[in-house]
Short mmCIF file of N, CA and C in Angstrom, two decimals:
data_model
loop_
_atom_site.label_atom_id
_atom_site.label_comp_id
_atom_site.label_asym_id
_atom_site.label_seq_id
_atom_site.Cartn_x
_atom_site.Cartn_y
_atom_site.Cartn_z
N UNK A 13 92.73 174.78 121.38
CA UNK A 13 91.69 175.76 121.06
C UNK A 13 92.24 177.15 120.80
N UNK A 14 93.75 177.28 120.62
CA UNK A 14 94.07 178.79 120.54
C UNK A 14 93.85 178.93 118.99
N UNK A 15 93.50 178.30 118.40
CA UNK A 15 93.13 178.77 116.98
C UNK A 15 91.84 179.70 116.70
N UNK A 16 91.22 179.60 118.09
CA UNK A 16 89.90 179.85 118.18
C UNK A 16 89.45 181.43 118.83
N UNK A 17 91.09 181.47 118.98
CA UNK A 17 91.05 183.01 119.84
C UNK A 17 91.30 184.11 118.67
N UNK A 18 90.54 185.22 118.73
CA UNK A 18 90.75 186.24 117.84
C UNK A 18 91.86 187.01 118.62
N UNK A 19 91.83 188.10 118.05
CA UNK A 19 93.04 189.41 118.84
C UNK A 19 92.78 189.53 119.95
N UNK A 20 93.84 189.95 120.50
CA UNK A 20 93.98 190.62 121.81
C UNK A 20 92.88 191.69 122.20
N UNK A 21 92.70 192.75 121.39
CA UNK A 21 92.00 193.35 121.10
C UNK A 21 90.22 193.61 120.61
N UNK A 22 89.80 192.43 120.11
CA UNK A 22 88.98 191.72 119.86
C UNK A 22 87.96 191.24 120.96
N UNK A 23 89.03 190.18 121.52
CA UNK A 23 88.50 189.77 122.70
C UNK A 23 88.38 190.32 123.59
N UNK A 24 89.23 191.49 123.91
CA UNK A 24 88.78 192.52 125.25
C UNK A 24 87.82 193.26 125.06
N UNK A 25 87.46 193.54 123.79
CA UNK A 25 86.07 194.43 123.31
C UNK A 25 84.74 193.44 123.00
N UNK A 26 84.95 192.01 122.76
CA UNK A 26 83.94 191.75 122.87
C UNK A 26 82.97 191.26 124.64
N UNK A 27 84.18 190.88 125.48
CA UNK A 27 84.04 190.71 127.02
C UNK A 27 83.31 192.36 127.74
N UNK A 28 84.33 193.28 126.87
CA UNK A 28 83.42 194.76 127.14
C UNK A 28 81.78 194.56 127.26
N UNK A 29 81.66 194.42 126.00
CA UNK A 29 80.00 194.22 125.65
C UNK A 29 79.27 193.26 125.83
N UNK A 30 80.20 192.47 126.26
CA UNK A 30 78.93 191.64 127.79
C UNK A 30 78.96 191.55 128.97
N UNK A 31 79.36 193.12 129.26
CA UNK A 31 79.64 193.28 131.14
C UNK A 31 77.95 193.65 131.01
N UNK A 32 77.27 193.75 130.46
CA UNK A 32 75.63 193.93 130.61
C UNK A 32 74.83 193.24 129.77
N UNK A 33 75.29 192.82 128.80
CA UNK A 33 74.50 191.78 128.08
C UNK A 33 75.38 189.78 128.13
N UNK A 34 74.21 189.69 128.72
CA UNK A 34 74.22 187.77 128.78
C UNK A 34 73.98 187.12 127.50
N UNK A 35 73.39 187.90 126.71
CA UNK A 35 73.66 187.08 124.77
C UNK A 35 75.01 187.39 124.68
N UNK A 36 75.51 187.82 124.63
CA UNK A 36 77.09 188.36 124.29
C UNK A 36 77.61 187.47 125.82
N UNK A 37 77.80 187.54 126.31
CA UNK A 37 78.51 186.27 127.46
C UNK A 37 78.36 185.24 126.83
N UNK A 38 77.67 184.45 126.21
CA UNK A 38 77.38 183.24 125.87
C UNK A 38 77.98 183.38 125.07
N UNK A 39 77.74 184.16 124.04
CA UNK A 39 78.56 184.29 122.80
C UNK A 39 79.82 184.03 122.58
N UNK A 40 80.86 184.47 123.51
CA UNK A 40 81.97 184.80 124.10
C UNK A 40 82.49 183.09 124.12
N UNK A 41 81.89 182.34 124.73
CA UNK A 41 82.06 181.02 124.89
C UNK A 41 82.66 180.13 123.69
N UNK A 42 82.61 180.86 122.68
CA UNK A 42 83.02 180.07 120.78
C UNK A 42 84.70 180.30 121.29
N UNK A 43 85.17 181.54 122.15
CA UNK A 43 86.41 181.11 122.38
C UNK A 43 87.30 180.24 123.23
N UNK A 44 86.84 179.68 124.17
CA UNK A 44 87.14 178.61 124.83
C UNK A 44 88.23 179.03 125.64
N UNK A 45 87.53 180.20 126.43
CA UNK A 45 88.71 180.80 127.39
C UNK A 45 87.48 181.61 128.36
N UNK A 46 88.54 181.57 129.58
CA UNK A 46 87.71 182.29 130.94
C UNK A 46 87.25 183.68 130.56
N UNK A 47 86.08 183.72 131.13
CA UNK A 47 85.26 185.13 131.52
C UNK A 47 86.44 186.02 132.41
N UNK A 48 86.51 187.19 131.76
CA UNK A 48 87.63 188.41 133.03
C UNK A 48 86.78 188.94 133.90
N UNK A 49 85.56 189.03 133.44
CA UNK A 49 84.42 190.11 133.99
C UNK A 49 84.70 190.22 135.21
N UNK A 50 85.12 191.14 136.11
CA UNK A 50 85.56 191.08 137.14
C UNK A 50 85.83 189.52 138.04
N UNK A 51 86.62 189.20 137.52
CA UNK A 51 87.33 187.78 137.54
C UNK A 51 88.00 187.39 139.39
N UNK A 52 88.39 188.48 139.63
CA UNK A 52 88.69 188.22 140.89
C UNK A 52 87.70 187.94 142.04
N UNK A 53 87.37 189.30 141.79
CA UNK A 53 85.88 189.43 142.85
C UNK A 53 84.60 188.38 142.41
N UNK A 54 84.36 187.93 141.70
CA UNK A 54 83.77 186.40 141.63
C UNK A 54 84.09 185.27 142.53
N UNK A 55 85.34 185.19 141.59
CA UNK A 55 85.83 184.21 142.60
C UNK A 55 86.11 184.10 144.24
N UNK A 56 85.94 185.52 144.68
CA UNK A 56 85.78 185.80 145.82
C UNK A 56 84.72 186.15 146.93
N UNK A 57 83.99 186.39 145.91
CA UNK A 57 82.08 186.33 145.99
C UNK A 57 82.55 187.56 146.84
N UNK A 58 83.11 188.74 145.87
CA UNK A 58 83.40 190.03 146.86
C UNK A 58 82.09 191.14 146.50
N UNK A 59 81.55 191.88 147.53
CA UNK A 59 80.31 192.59 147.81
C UNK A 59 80.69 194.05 147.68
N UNK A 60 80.91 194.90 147.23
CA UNK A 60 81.48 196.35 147.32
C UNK A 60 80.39 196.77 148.39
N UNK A 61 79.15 196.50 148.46
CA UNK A 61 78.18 197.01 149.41
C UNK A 61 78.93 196.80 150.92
N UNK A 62 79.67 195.42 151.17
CA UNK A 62 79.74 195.33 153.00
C UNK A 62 81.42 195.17 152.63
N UNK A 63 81.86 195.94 151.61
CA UNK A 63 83.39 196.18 151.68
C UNK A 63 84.47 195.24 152.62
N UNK A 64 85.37 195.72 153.60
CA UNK A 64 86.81 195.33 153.84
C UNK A 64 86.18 194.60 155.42
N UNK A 65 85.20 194.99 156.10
CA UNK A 65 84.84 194.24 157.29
C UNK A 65 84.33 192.79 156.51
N UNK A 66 83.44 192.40 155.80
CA UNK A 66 83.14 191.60 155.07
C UNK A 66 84.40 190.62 154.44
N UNK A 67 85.42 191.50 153.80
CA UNK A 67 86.29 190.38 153.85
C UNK A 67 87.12 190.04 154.90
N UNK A 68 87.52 190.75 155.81
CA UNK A 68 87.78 190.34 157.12
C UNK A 68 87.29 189.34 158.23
N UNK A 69 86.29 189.49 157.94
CA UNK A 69 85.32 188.72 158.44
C UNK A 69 85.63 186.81 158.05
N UNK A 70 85.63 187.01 156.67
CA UNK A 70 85.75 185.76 156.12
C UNK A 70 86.80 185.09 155.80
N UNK A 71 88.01 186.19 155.70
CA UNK A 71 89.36 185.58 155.48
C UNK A 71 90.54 185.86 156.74
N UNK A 72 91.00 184.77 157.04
CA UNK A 72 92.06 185.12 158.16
C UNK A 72 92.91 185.86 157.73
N UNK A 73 93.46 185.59 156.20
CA UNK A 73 94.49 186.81 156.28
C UNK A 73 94.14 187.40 154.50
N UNK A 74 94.55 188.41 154.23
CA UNK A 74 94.30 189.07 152.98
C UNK A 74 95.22 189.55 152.98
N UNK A 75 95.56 189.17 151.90
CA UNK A 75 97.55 189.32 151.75
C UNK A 75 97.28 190.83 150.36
N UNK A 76 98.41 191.22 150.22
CA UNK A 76 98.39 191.88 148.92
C UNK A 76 99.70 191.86 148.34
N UNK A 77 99.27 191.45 146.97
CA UNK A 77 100.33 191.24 145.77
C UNK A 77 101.08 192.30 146.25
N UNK A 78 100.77 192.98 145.81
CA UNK A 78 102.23 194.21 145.86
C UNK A 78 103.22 194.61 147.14
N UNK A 79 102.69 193.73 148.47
CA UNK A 79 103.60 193.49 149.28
C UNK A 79 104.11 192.00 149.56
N UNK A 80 104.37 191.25 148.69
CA UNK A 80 104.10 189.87 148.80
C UNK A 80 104.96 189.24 150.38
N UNK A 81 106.39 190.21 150.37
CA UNK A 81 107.22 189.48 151.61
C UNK A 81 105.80 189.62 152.94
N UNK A 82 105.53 190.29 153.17
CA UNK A 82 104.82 190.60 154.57
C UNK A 82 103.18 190.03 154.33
N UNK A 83 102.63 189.70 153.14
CA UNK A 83 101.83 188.99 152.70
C UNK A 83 102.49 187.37 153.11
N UNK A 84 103.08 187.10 152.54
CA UNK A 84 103.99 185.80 153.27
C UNK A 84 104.17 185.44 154.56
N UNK A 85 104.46 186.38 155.44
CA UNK A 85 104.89 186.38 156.66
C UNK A 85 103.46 186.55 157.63
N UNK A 86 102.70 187.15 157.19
CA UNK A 86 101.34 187.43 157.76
C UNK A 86 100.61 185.75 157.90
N UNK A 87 100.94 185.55 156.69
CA UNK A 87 100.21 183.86 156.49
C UNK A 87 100.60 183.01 157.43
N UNK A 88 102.41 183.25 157.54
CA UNK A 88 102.95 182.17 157.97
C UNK A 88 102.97 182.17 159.99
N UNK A 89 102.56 183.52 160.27
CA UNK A 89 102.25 183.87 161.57
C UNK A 89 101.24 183.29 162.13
N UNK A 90 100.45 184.28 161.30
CA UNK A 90 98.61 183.69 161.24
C UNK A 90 98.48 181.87 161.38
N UNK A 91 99.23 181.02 160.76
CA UNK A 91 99.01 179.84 160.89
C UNK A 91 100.00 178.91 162.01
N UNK A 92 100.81 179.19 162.21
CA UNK A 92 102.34 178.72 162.86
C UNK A 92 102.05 178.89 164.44
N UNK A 93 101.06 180.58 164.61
CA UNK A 93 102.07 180.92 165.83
C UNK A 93 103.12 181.13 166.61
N UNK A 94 104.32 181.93 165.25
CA UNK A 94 105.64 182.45 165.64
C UNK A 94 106.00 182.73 164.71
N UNK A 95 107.02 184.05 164.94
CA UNK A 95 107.67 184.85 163.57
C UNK A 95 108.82 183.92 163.72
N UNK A 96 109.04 183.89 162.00
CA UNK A 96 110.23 183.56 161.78
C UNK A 96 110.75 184.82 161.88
N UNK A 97 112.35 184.63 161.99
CA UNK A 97 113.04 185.76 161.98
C UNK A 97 113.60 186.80 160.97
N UNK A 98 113.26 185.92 159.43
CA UNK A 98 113.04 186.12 158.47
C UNK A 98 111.62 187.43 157.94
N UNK A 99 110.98 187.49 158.75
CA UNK A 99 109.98 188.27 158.97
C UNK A 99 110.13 189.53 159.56
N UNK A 100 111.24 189.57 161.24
CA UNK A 100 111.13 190.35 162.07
C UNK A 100 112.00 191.56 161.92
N UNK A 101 111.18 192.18 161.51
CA UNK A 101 112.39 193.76 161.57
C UNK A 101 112.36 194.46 162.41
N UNK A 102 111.72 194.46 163.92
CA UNK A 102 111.88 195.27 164.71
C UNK A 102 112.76 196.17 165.06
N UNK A 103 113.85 195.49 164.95
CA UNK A 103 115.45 196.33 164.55
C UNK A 103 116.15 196.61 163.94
N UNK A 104 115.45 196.76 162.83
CA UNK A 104 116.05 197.61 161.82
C UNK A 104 115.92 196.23 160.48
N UNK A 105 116.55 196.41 159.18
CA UNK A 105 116.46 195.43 158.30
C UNK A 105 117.92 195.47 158.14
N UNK A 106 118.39 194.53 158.85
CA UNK A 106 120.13 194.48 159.18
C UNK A 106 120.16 193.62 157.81
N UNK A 107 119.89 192.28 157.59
CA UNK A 107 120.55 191.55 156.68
C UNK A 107 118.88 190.77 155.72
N UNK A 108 119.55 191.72 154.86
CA UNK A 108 118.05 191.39 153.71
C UNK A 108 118.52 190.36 152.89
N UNK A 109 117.76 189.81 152.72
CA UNK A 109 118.26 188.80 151.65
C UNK A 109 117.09 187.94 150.49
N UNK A 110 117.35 187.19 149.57
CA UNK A 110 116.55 187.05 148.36
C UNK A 110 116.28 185.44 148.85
N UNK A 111 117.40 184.70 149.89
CA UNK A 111 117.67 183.18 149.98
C UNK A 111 116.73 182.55 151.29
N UNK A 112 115.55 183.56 151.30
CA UNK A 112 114.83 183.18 153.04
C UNK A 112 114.35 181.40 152.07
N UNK A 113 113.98 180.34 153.41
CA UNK A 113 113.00 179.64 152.74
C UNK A 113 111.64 179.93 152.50
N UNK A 114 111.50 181.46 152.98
CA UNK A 114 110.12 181.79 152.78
C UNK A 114 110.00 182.48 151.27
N UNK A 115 110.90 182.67 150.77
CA UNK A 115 110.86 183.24 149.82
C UNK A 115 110.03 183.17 148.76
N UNK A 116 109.91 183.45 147.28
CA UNK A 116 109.74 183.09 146.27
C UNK A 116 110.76 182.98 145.17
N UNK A 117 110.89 181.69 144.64
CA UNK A 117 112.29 181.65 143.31
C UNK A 117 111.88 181.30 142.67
N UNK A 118 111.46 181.82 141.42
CA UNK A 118 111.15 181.46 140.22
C UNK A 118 111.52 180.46 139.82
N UNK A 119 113.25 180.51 139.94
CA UNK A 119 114.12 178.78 139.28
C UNK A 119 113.63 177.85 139.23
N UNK A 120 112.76 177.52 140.58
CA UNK A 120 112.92 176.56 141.38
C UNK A 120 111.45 176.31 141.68
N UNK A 121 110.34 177.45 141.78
CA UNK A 121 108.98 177.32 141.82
C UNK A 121 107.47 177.45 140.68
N UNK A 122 108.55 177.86 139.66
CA UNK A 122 107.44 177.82 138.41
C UNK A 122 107.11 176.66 138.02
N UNK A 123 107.96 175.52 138.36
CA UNK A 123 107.82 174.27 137.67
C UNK A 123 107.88 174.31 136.06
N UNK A 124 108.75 175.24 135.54
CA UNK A 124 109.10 175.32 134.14
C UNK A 124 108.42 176.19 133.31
N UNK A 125 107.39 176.93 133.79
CA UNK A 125 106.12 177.72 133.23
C UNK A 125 107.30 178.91 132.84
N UNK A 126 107.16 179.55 131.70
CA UNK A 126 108.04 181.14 131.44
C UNK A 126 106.55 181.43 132.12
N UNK A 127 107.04 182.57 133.16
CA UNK A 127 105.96 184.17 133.18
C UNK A 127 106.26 184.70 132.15
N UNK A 128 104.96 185.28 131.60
CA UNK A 128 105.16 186.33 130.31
C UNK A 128 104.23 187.32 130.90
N UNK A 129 104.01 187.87 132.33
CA UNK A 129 103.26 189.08 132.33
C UNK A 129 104.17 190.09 131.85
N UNK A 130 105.34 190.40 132.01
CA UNK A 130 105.77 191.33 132.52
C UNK A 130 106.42 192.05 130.60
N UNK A 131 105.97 190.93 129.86
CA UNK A 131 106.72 191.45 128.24
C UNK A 131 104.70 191.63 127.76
N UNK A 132 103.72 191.70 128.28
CA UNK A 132 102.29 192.07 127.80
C UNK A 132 101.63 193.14 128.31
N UNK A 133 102.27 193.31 126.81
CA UNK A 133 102.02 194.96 126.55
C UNK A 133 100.21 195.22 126.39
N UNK A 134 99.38 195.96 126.52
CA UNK A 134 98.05 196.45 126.45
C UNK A 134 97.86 197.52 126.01
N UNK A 135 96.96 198.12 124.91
CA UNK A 135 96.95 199.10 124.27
C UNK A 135 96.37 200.70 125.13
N UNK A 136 96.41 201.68 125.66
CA UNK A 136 95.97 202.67 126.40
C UNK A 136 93.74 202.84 126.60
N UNK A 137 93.52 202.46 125.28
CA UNK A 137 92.40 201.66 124.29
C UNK A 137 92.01 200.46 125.39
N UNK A 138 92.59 199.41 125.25
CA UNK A 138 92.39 198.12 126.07
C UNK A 138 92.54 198.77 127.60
N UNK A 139 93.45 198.96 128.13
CA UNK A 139 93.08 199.73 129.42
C UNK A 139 91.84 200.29 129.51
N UNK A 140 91.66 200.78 129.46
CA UNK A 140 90.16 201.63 129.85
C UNK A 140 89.12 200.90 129.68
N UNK A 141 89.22 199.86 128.19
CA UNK A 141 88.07 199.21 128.92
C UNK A 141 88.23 197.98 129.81
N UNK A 142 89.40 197.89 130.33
CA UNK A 142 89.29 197.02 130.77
C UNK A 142 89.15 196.97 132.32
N UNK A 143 89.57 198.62 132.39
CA UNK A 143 88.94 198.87 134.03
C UNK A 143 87.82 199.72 134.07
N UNK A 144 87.00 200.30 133.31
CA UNK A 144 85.73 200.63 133.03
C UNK A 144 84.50 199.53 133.29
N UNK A 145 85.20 198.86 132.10
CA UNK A 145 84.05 197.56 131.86
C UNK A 145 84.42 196.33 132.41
N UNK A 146 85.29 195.43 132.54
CA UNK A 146 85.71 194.63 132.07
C UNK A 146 86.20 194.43 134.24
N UNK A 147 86.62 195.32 134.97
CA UNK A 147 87.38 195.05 135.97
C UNK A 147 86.93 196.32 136.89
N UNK A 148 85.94 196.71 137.03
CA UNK A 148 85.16 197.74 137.26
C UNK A 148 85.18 197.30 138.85
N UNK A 149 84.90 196.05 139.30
CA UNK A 149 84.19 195.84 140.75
C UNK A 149 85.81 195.13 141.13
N UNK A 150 86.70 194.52 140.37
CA UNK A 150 87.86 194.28 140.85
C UNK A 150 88.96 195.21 141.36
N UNK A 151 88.86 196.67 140.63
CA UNK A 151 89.40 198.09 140.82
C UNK A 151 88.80 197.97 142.88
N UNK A 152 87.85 198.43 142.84
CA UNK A 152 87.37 198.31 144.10
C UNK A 152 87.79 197.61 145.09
N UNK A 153 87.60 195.94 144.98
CA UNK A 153 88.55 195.01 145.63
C UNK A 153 89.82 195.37 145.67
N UNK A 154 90.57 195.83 144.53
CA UNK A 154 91.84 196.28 144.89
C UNK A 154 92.22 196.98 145.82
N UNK A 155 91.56 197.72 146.15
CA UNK A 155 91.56 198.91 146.59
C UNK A 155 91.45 198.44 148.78
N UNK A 156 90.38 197.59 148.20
CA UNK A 156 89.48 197.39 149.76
C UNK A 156 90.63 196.45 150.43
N UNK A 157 90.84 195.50 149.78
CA UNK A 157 91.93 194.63 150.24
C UNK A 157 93.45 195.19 150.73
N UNK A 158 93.84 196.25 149.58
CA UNK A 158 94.81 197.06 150.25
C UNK A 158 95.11 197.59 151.74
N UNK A 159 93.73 198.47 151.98
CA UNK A 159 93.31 199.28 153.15
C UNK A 159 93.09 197.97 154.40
N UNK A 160 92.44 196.88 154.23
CA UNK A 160 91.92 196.00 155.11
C UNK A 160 93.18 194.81 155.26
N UNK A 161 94.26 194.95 154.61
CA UNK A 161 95.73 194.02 154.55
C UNK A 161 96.61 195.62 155.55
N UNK A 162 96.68 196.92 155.16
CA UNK A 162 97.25 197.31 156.07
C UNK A 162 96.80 197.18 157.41
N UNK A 163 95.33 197.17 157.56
CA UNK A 163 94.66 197.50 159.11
C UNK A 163 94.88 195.79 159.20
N UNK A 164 95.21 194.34 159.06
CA UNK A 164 95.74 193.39 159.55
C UNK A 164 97.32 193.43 159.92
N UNK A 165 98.00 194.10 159.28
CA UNK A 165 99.41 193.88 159.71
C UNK A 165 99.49 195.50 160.95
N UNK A 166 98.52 196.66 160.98
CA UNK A 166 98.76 197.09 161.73
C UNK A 166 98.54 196.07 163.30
N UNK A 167 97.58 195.55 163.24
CA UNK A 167 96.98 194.70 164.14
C UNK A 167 98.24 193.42 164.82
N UNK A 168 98.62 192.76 163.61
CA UNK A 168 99.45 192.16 164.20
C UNK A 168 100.56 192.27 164.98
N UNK A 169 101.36 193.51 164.24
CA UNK A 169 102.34 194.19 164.65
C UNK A 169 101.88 194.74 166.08
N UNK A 170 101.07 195.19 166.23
CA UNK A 170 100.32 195.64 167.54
C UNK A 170 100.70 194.41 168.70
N UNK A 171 99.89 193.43 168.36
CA UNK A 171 99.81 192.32 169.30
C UNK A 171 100.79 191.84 169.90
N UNK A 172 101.67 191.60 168.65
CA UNK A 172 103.60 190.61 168.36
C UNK A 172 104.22 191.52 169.03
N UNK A 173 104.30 193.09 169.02
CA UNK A 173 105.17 194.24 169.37
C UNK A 173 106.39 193.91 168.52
N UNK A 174 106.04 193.43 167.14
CA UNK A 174 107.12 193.74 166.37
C UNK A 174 106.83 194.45 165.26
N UNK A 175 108.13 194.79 164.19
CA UNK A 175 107.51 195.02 162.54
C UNK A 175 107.72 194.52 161.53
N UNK A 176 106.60 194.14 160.82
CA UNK A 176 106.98 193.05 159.73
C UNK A 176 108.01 193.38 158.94
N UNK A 177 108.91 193.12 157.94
CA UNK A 177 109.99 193.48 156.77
C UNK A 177 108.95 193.55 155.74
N UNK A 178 109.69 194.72 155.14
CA UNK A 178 108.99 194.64 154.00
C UNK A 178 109.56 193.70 153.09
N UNK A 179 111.22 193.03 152.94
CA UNK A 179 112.10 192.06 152.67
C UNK A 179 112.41 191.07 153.60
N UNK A 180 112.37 190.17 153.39
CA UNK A 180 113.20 188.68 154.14
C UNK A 180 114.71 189.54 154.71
N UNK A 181 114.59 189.06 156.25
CA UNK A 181 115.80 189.44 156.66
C UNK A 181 116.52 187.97 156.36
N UNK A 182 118.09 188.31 156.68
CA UNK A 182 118.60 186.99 156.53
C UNK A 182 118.71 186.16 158.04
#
């Protein structure tokens, strides 16, 4: 069905104009690709009204991308009942390393998929609407999950009397 996809550009402006109109959502459907419309927070059935207690509430742990090692380690606490040592920096981050088994390796875990986020490029144009319109209530979640992932690892760290790594020790 990628024959069926117009531009890059195209399609982010027509998803624009059905963050309020449901004829244009439907419409949208001739391309045979997912709705973005705040895509996360859907799937998360996230509420901006009862914010970061709300997801707390419902999720044992709320990790965040942009800290993924201690997002990792939070999980693997949270479920295990014991730090690996790979986790524990209480004393300092003596021996960091890329080879934890907690890790993430591309080599070895994509199962052959290339990532191509990191070469997709977006026009300054496409930005805006795409956190205007398009990612408006996911901006938010970003945000809430951040604040409510630090106040869990403050918590844990509290409890454990240790501190998470921000890297895999070795």
């Amino acid at each position: 069905f990628a024959y069926k996809m117009p531009s890059l550009d195209v399609w982010i402006r027509a998803w624009a104009d059905a963050r309020y109109n449901d004829t244009q959502a439907y419409q949208n459907a001739r391309y045979f690709c997912y709705n973005p419309i705040n895509y996360q927070s859907e799937f998360v059935q996230f509420d901006p009204t009862k914010g970061k207690e709300d997801l707390k509430r419902r999720y044992d742990v709320i990790g965040d991308n942009a800290q993924m090692t201690k997002s990792i380690c939070m999980i693997f606490i949270k479920y295990t009942g014991w730090v690996p040592k790979e986790c524990d920096c209480t004393h300092g981050m003596a021996n960091v390393t890329t080879n934890s088994k907690l890790s993430y390796d591309p080599s070895t875990h994509a199962h052959g998929v290339q990532h191509h986020g990191a070469t997709f490029k977006t026009t300054p144009e496409q930005n805006q609407l795409i956190l205007e319109k398009i990612r408006d209530v996911d901006t938010i979640l970003y945000e809430t999950v951040k604040e409510a992932f630090q106040e869990q690892v403050e918590e844990l760290e509290r409890e454990r009397g240790i501190k998470l790594c921000d890297k895999f020790q070795d």
